XYZ file of C-alpha atoms in Angstrom:
562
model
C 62.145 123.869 109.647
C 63.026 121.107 111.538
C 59.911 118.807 110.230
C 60.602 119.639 106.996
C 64.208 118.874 107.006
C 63.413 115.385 108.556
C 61.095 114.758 105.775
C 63.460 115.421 103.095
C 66.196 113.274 104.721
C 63.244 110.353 105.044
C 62.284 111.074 101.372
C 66.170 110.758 100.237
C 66.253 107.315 101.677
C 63.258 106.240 100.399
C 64.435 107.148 96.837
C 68.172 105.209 97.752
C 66.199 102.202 99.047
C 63.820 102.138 96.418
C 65.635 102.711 92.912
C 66.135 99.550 90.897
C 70.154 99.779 90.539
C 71.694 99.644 94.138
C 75.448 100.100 94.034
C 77.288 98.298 96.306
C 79.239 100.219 98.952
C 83.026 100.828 98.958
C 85.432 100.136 101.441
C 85.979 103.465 103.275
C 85.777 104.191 106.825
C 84.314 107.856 106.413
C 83.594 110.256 109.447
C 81.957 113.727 109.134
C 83.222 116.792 110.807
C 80.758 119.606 111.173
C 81.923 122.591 112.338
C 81.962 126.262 111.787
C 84.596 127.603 109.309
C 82.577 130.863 109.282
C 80.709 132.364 112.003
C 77.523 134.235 110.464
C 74.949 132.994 108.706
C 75.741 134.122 105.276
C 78.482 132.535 105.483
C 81.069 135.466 104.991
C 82.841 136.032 107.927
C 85.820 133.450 108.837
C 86.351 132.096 112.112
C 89.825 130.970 112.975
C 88.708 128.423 115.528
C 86.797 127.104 112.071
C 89.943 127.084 110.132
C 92.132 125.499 113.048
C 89.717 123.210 113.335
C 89.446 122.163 109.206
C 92.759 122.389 108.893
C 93.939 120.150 112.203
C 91.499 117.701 110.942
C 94.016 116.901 107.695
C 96.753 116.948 109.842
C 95.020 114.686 113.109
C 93.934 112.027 109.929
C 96.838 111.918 108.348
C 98.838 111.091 111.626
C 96.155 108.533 112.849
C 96.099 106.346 109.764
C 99.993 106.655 109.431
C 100.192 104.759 113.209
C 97.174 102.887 112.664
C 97.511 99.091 111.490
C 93.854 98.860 110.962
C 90.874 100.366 108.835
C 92.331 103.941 107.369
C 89.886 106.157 108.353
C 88.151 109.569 105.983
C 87.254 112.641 107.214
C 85.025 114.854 105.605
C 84.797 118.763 106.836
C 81.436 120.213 106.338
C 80.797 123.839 107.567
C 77.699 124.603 109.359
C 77.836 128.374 109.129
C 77.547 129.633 112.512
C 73.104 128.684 112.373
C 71.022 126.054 112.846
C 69.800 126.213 109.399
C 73.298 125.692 108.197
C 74.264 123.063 110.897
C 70.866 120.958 109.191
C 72.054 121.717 105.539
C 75.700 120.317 106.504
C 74.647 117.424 107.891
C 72.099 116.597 104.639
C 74.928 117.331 102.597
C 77.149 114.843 104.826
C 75.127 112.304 104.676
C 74.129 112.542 100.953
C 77.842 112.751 99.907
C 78.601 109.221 101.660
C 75.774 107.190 100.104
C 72.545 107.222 102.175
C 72.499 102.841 101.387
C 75.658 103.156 103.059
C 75.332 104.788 106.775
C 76.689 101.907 108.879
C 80.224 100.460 109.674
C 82.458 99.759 107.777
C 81.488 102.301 105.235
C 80.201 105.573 107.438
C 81.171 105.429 110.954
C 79.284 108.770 112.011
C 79.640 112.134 112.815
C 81.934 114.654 115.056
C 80.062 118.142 116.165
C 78.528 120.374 115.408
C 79.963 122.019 118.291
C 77.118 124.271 119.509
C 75.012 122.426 121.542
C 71.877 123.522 120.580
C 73.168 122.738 116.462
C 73.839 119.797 117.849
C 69.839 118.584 119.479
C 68.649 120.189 116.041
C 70.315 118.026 114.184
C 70.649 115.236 115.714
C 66.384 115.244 115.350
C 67.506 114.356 111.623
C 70.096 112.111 111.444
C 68.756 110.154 114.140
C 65.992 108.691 111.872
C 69.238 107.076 109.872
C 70.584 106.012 113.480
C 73.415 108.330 112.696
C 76.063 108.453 115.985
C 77.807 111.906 116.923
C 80.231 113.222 119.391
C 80.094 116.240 121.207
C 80.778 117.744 124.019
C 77.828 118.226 126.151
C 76.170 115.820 127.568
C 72.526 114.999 126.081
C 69.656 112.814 126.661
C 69.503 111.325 123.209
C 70.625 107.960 122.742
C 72.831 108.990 119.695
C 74.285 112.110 121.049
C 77.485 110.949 122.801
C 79.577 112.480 125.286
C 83.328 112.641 124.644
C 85.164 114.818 127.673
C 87.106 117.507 126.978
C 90.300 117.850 129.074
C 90.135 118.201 132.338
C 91.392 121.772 133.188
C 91.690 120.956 136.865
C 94.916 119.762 136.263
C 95.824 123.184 135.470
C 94.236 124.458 138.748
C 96.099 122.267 140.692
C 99.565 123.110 138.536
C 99.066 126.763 139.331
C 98.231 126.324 143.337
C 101.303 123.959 143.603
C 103.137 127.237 142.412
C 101.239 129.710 144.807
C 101.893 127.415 147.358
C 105.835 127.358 146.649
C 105.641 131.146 146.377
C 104.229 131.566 150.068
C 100.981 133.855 148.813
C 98.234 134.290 150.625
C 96.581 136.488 148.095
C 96.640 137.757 144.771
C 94.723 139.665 142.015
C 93.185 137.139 139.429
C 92.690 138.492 135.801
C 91.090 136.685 133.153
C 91.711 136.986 129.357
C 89.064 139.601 127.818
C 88.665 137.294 124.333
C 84.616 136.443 124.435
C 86.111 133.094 122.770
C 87.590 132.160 124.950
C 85.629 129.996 127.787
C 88.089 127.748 128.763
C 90.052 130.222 130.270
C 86.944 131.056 132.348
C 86.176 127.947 133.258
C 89.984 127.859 134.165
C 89.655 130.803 136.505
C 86.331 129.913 137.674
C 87.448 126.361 139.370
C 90.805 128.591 140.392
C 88.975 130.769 142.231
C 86.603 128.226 143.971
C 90.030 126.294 145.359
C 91.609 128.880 146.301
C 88.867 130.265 148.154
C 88.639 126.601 149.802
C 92.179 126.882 150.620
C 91.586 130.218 152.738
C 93.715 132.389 150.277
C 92.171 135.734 149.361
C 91.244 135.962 145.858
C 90.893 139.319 144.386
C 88.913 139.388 141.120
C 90.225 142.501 139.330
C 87.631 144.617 137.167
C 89.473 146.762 134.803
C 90.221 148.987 137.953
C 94.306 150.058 138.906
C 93.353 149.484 142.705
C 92.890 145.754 142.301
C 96.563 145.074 141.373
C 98.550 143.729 144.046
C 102.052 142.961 144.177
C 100.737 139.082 143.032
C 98.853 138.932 140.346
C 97.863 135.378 138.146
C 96.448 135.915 134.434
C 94.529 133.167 132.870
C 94.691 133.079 128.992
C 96.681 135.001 126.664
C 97.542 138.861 128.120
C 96.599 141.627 125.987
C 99.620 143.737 124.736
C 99.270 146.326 127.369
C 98.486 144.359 130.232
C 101.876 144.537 131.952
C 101.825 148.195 132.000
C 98.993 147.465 134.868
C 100.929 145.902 138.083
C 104.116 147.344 138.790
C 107.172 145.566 140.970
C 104.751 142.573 140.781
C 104.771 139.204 140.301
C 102.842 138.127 137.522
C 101.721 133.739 137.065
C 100.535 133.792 132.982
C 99.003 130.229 133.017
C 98.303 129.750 128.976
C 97.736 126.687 126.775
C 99.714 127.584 124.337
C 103.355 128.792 123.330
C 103.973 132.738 124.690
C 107.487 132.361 124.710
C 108.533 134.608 122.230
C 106.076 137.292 123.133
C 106.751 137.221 126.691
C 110.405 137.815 125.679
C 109.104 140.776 123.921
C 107.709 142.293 127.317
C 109.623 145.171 128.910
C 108.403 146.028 132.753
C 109.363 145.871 135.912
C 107.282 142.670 136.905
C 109.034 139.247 137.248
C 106.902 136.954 135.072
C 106.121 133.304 136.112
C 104.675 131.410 133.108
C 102.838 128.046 133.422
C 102.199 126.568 130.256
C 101.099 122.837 128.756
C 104.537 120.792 127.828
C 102.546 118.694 125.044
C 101.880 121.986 122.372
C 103.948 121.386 119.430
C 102.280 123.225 116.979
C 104.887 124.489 114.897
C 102.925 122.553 111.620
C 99.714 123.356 112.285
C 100.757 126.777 112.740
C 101.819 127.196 109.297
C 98.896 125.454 107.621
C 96.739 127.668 109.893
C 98.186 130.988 108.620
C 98.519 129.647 105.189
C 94.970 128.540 104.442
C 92.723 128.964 102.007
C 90.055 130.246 103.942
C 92.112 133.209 104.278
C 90.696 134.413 100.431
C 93.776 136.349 100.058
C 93.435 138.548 102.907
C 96.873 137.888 104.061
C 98.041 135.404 107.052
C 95.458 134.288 108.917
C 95.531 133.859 112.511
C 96.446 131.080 114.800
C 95.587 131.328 118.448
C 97.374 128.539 120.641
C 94.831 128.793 123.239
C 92.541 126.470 121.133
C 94.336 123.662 121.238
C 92.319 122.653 124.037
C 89.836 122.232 120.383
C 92.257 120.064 118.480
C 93.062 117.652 121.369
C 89.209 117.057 121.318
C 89.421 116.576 117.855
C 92.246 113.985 117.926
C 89.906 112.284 120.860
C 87.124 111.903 119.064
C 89.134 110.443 115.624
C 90.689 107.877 117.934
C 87.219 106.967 119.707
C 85.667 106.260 116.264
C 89.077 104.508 114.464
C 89.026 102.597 117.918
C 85.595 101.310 117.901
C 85.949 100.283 113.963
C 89.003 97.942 114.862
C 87.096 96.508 118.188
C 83.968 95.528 116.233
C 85.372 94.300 112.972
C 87.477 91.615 115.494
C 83.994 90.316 116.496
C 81.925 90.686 113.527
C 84.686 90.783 110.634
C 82.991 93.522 108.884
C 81.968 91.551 105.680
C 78.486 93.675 105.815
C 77.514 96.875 107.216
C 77.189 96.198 110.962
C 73.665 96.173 112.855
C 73.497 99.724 113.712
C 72.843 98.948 118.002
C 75.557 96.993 117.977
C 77.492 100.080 117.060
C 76.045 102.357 119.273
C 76.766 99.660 122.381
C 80.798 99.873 120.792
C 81.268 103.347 121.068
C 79.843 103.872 124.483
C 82.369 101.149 125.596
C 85.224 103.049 123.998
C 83.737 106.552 125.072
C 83.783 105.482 128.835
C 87.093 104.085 129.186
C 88.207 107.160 127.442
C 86.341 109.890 129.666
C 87.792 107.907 132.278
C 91.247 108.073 130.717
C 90.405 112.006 130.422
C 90.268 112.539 134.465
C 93.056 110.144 135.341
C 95.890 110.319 132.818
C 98.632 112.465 134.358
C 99.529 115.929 132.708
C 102.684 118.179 132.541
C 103.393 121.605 132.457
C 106.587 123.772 132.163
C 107.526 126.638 134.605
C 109.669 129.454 133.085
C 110.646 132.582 134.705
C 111.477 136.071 133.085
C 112.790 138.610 135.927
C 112.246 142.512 134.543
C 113.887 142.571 130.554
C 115.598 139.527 131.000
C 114.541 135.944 129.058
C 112.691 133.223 130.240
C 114.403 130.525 132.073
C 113.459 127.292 132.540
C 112.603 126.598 135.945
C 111.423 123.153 136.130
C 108.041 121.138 135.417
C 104.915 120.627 137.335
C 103.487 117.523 137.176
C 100.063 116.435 137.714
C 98.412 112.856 138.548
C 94.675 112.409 140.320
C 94.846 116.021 141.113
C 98.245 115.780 143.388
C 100.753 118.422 141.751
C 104.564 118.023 141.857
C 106.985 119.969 140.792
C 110.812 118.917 139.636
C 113.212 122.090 139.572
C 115.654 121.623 136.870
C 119.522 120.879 137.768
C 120.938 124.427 139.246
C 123.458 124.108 137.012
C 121.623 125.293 133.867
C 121.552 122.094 132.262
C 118.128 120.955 131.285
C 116.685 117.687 132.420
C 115.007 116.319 135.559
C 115.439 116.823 139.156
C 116.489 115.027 141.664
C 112.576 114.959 143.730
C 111.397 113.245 139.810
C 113.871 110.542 140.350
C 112.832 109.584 143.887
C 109.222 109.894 143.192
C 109.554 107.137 140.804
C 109.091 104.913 143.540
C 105.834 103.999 145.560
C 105.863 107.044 146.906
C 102.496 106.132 149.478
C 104.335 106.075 152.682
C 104.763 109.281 154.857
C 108.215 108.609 155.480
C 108.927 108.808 151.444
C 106.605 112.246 151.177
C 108.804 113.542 154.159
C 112.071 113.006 151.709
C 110.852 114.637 148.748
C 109.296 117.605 150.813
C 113.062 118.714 152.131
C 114.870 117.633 148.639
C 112.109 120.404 147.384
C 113.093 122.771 149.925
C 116.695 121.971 148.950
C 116.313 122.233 144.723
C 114.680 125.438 145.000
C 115.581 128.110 142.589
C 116.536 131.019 143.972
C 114.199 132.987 142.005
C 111.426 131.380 143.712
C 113.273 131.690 146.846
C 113.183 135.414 146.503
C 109.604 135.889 145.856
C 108.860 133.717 148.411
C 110.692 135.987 150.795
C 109.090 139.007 149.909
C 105.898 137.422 149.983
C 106.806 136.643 153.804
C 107.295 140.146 154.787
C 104.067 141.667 152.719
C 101.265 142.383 155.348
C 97.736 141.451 153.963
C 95.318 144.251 154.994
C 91.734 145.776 153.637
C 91.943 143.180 150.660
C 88.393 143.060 149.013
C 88.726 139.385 149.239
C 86.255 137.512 146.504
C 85.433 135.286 149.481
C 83.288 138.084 151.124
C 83.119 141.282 149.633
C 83.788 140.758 145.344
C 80.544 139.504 143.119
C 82.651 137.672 139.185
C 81.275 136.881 136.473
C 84.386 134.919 134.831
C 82.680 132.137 132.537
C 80.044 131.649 130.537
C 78.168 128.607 129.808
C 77.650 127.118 126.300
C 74.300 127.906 126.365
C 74.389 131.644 126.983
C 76.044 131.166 129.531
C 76.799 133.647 131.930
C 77.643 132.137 135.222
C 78.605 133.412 138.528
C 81.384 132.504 140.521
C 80.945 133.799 144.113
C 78.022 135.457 145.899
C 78.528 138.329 147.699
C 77.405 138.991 151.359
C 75.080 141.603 151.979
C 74.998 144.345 154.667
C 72.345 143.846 157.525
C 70.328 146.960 155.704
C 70.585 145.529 152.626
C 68.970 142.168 154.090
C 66.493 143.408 156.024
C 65.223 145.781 152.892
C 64.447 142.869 150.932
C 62.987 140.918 153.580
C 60.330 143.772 154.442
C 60.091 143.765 150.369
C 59.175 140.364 149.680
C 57.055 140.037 153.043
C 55.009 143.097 152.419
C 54.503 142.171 148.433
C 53.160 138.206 149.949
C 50.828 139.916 152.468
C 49.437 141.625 149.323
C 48.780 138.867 147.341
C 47.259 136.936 150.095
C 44.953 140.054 150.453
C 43.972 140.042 146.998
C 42.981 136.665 146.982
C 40.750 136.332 149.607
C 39.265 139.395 148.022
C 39.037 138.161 144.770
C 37.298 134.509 145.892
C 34.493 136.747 147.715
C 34.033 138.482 144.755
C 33.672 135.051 142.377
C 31.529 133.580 145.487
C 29.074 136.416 145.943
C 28.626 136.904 142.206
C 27.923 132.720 141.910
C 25.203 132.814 144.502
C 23.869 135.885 142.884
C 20.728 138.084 145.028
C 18.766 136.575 147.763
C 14.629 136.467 148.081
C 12.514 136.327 150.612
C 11.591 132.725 151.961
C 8.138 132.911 151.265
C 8.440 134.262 147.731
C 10.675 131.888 146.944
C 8.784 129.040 148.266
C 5.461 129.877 146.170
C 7.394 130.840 143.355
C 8.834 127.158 143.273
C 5.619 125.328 144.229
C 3.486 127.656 141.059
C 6.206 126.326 138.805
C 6.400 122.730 139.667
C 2.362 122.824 139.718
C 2.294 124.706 136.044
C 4.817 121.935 134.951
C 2.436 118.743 136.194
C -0.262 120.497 134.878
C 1.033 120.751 131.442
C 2.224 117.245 131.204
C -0.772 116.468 132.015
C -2.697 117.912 129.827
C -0.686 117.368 127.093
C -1.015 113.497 128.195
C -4.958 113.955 128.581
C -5.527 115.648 125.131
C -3.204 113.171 122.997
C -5.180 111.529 120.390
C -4.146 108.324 118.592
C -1.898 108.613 115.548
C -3.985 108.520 111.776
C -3.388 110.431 108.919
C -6.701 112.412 108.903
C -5.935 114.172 112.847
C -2.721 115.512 111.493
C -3.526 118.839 111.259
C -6.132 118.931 114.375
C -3.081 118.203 116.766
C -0.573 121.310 115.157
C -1.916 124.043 117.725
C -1.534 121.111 120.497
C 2.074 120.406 119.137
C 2.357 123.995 118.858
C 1.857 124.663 122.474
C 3.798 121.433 123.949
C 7.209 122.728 121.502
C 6.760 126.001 123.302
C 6.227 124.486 126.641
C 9.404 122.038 126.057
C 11.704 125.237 124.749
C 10.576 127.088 127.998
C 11.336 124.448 130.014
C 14.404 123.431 129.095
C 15.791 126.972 128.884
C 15.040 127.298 132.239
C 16.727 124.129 133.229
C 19.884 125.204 131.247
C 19.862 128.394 132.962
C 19.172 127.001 136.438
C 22.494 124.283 135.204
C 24.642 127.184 134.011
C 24.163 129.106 137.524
């Protein structure tokens, strides 16, 4: 499939490099987006990551070349289908619809996806015979796969520790969202885990089982409806990238729920074209989950990287023709590694609300996170929203221990008393016969993008359990090492095959060797001279030699093959 896919890309640019009339390319800056609007092969099913995706991409363009006061970029959305096959037919179809004597800056600038890795290395065995570029976001060896990071989710890590740490826990129950989809949140919980374990606090991985709820409890991703009907008088950390306000609100229990959520997710807009699409086909509103906008930040990354890399070049090289296509690939991986590095250092923000039993959420304060060093401001006790005193003083160097000393006991001073209580009661709960993930609990909480199920912490074993399988793989090597000496007697004896006396064996050899001089020479002796008229006098003589020769040279094949 894939050979034959190359050779019909190779064959369309032969026939656009070889036709007599040659148009002359336009003036756009295109960019192809291929991605999965449905998720089966027949192309049926929808996928609302696809449609959140096609639709951010008209509302990340049109914001990008409304700021922009260079080349206005175009974005074309092709869906791959959820296959390979239909990842290869997308990007055929991208690349016929923008003018195969066209694939190099300033016309076509490249391509964004497809977001499954392996679409990705199948395609890229195609377009890389145009020196097409993509983006995506695995790493790869090939030279026109390019990596653009995703966000850096140990920001969030650190966010939600800062809070544990305010809270005085030593432990809690960690729950991760049941959605297959969605892998950040694993990946979320996965590097929580790991730091918290580092930090000597005992992590309790819960597994659909009542007796894992403690008292603290921290839920990665969006909760399911009846979640909260789990833990009772608990506290309950909901760390989500998206808005839950108004369905939190909805929640009646008896928990007090902490929620630690991304400041930047103003999604009111894309929302509303999500719901409204017409993907949909008339099957009412579609969906719109917030927790992918982990997706559309990507996105927006990768349309910058490209409009970025347009404007750099076109300063050097003006852009009056296409532009050599390695000096384009050397461009983007300039802008691609100052903005991974942007990726790990830029700081990030989250808010902290707080909703005790049926009440609202309140705005606590914000957590704020730079090189992996979490802060957090409480808002003004007053009610009134805006920043704490501890923001204002940090403004300053900050690098001196004297400084850190300062903001530590403002913190202790501008601390809710919400947080104050819980902190307290986490004081004066005892920690005993916790299956702590440290020692006792084996996860599985993410899964890798190719297949992808990866484990978080190994459990110990039991000195029976370790001794069983070390008499089990011991005894099964002893066995193998038996059979092989075994079996190389076997190939040895049956190589040197049956022995015979010495003296048999002897005359045996010296009979042939004398029957083989003796034939020689005969055959030597009786030769006659070459004429027309002994032909047929020498055909019993030939006769006998050919047979000689055939006997002889069986017997040296044999003697060879033994």
């Amino acid at each position: 499939m894939f050979k034959i896919s190359k050779w019909l890309v190779i064959l369309f640019v032969a026939a656009a490099c070889t036709c007599g009339a040659r148009t002359e390319c336009d003036g756009r800056a295109q960019v192809s987006l291929l991605t999965g609007i449905h998720e089966d092969a027949a192309c049926k099913r929808v996928s609302s990551r696809g449609v959140l995706l096609y639709e951010a991409s008209k509302l990340l363009l049109e914001q990008y070349n409304s700021k922009t006061s260079g080349f206005k970029l175009e974005l074309a959305v092709v869906d791959t289908c959820g296959s390979i096959g239909g990842a290869l037919k997308a990007a055929i179809k991208a690349l016929v619809s923008a003018d195969l004597s066209c694939l190099q800056p300033p016309h076509y600038l490249g391509i964004i996806g497809p977001d499954n890795p392996t679409y990705a290395e199948a395609v890229q065995k195609v377009t890389s015979v145009l020196r097409v570029p993509h983006l995506v976001r695995r790493p790869s060896n090939s030279a026109f796969l390019h990596h653009l990071a995703m966000e850096n989710n140990s920001h969030v890590v650190q966010g939600v520790l800062e809070v544990v740490e305010r809270l005085k826990w030593k432990s809690f129950t960690l729950v991760t969202s049941g959605d297959k989809n969605e892998d950040d949140a694993r990946n979320i919980a996965k590097k929580l885990t790991a730091e918290a374990i580092s930090r000597e606090l005992c992590v309790i991985i819960y597994d659909n089982e009542d007796g894992d709820f403690t008292t603290n409890v921290i839920h990665v991703g969006k909760p399911d409806d009846d979640f909260f009907a789990g833990p009772t008088n608990a506290t309950v950390i909901v760390v989500s990238e998206g808005r839950l306000e108004n369905r939190l609100n909805r929640v009646n229990s008896t928990n007090t729920i902490i929620l630690v959520e991304d400041d930047r997710n103003e999604t009111t807009e894309l929302q509303t074209m999500v719901e409204k699409s017409k993907w949909w086909n008339g099957d009412g509103t579609g969906k719109f989950d917030p927790d992918d906008m982990t997706e559309v930040r990507w996105l927006q990354d990768a349309i910058d990287v490209y409009g970025t890399a347009l404007d750099s070049i076109c300063k050097k090289k003006k852009c009056k023709s296409q532009v050599n296509s390695a000096d384009w690939m050397e461009m983007i991986s300039k802008v691609l590694a100052s903005r991974n590095a942007e990726t790990v250092s830029e700081p990030r923000g989250f808010k902290l609300l707080v909703k005790i039993r049926d009440g609202g959420l309140k705005t606590l304060g914000k957590i704020n996170v730079k090189r992996n060093v979490a802060r957090i401001s409480w808002s003004v006790k007053d009610g009134a929203k805006g920043k704490g005193k501890v923001e204002e003083k940090r403004k300053g160097k900050g690098t001196n221990e004297e400084t850190e000393d300062d903001e530590d006991e403002e913190e202790e001073q501008d601390t809710p008393d919400e947080i104050e209580k819980i902190a307290e009661k986490a004081k004066k709960k005892q920690i005993a016969n916790l299956d702590c993930a440290s020692n006792l609990h084996e996860a599985k909480l993410t899964e890798d993008e190719e297949d992808h199920a990866t484990q978080i912490v190994v459990a110990e074993m039991d000195d029976t359990e370790w001794w069983t399988m070390v008499g089990t793989v011991s005894g099964v090597g002893v066995a193998m090492f038996v059979i092989g000496i075994l079996a190389v007697y076997i190939v040895y004896t049956n190589i040197r095959g049956p022995r015979s006396p010495k003296g048999q064996t002897t005359s045996s050899r010296r009979y042939s060797l004398e029957g083989d001089s003796t034939l020689r020479r005969v055959g030597s002796d009786n030769e006659m001279p070459v004429s027309g008229g002994g032909r047929n006098q020498r055909q019993p003589q030939r006769a006998q030699n050919s047979t000689h020769r055939r006997d002889s040279i069986r017997s040296s094949i044999s003697d060879r093959s033994v």
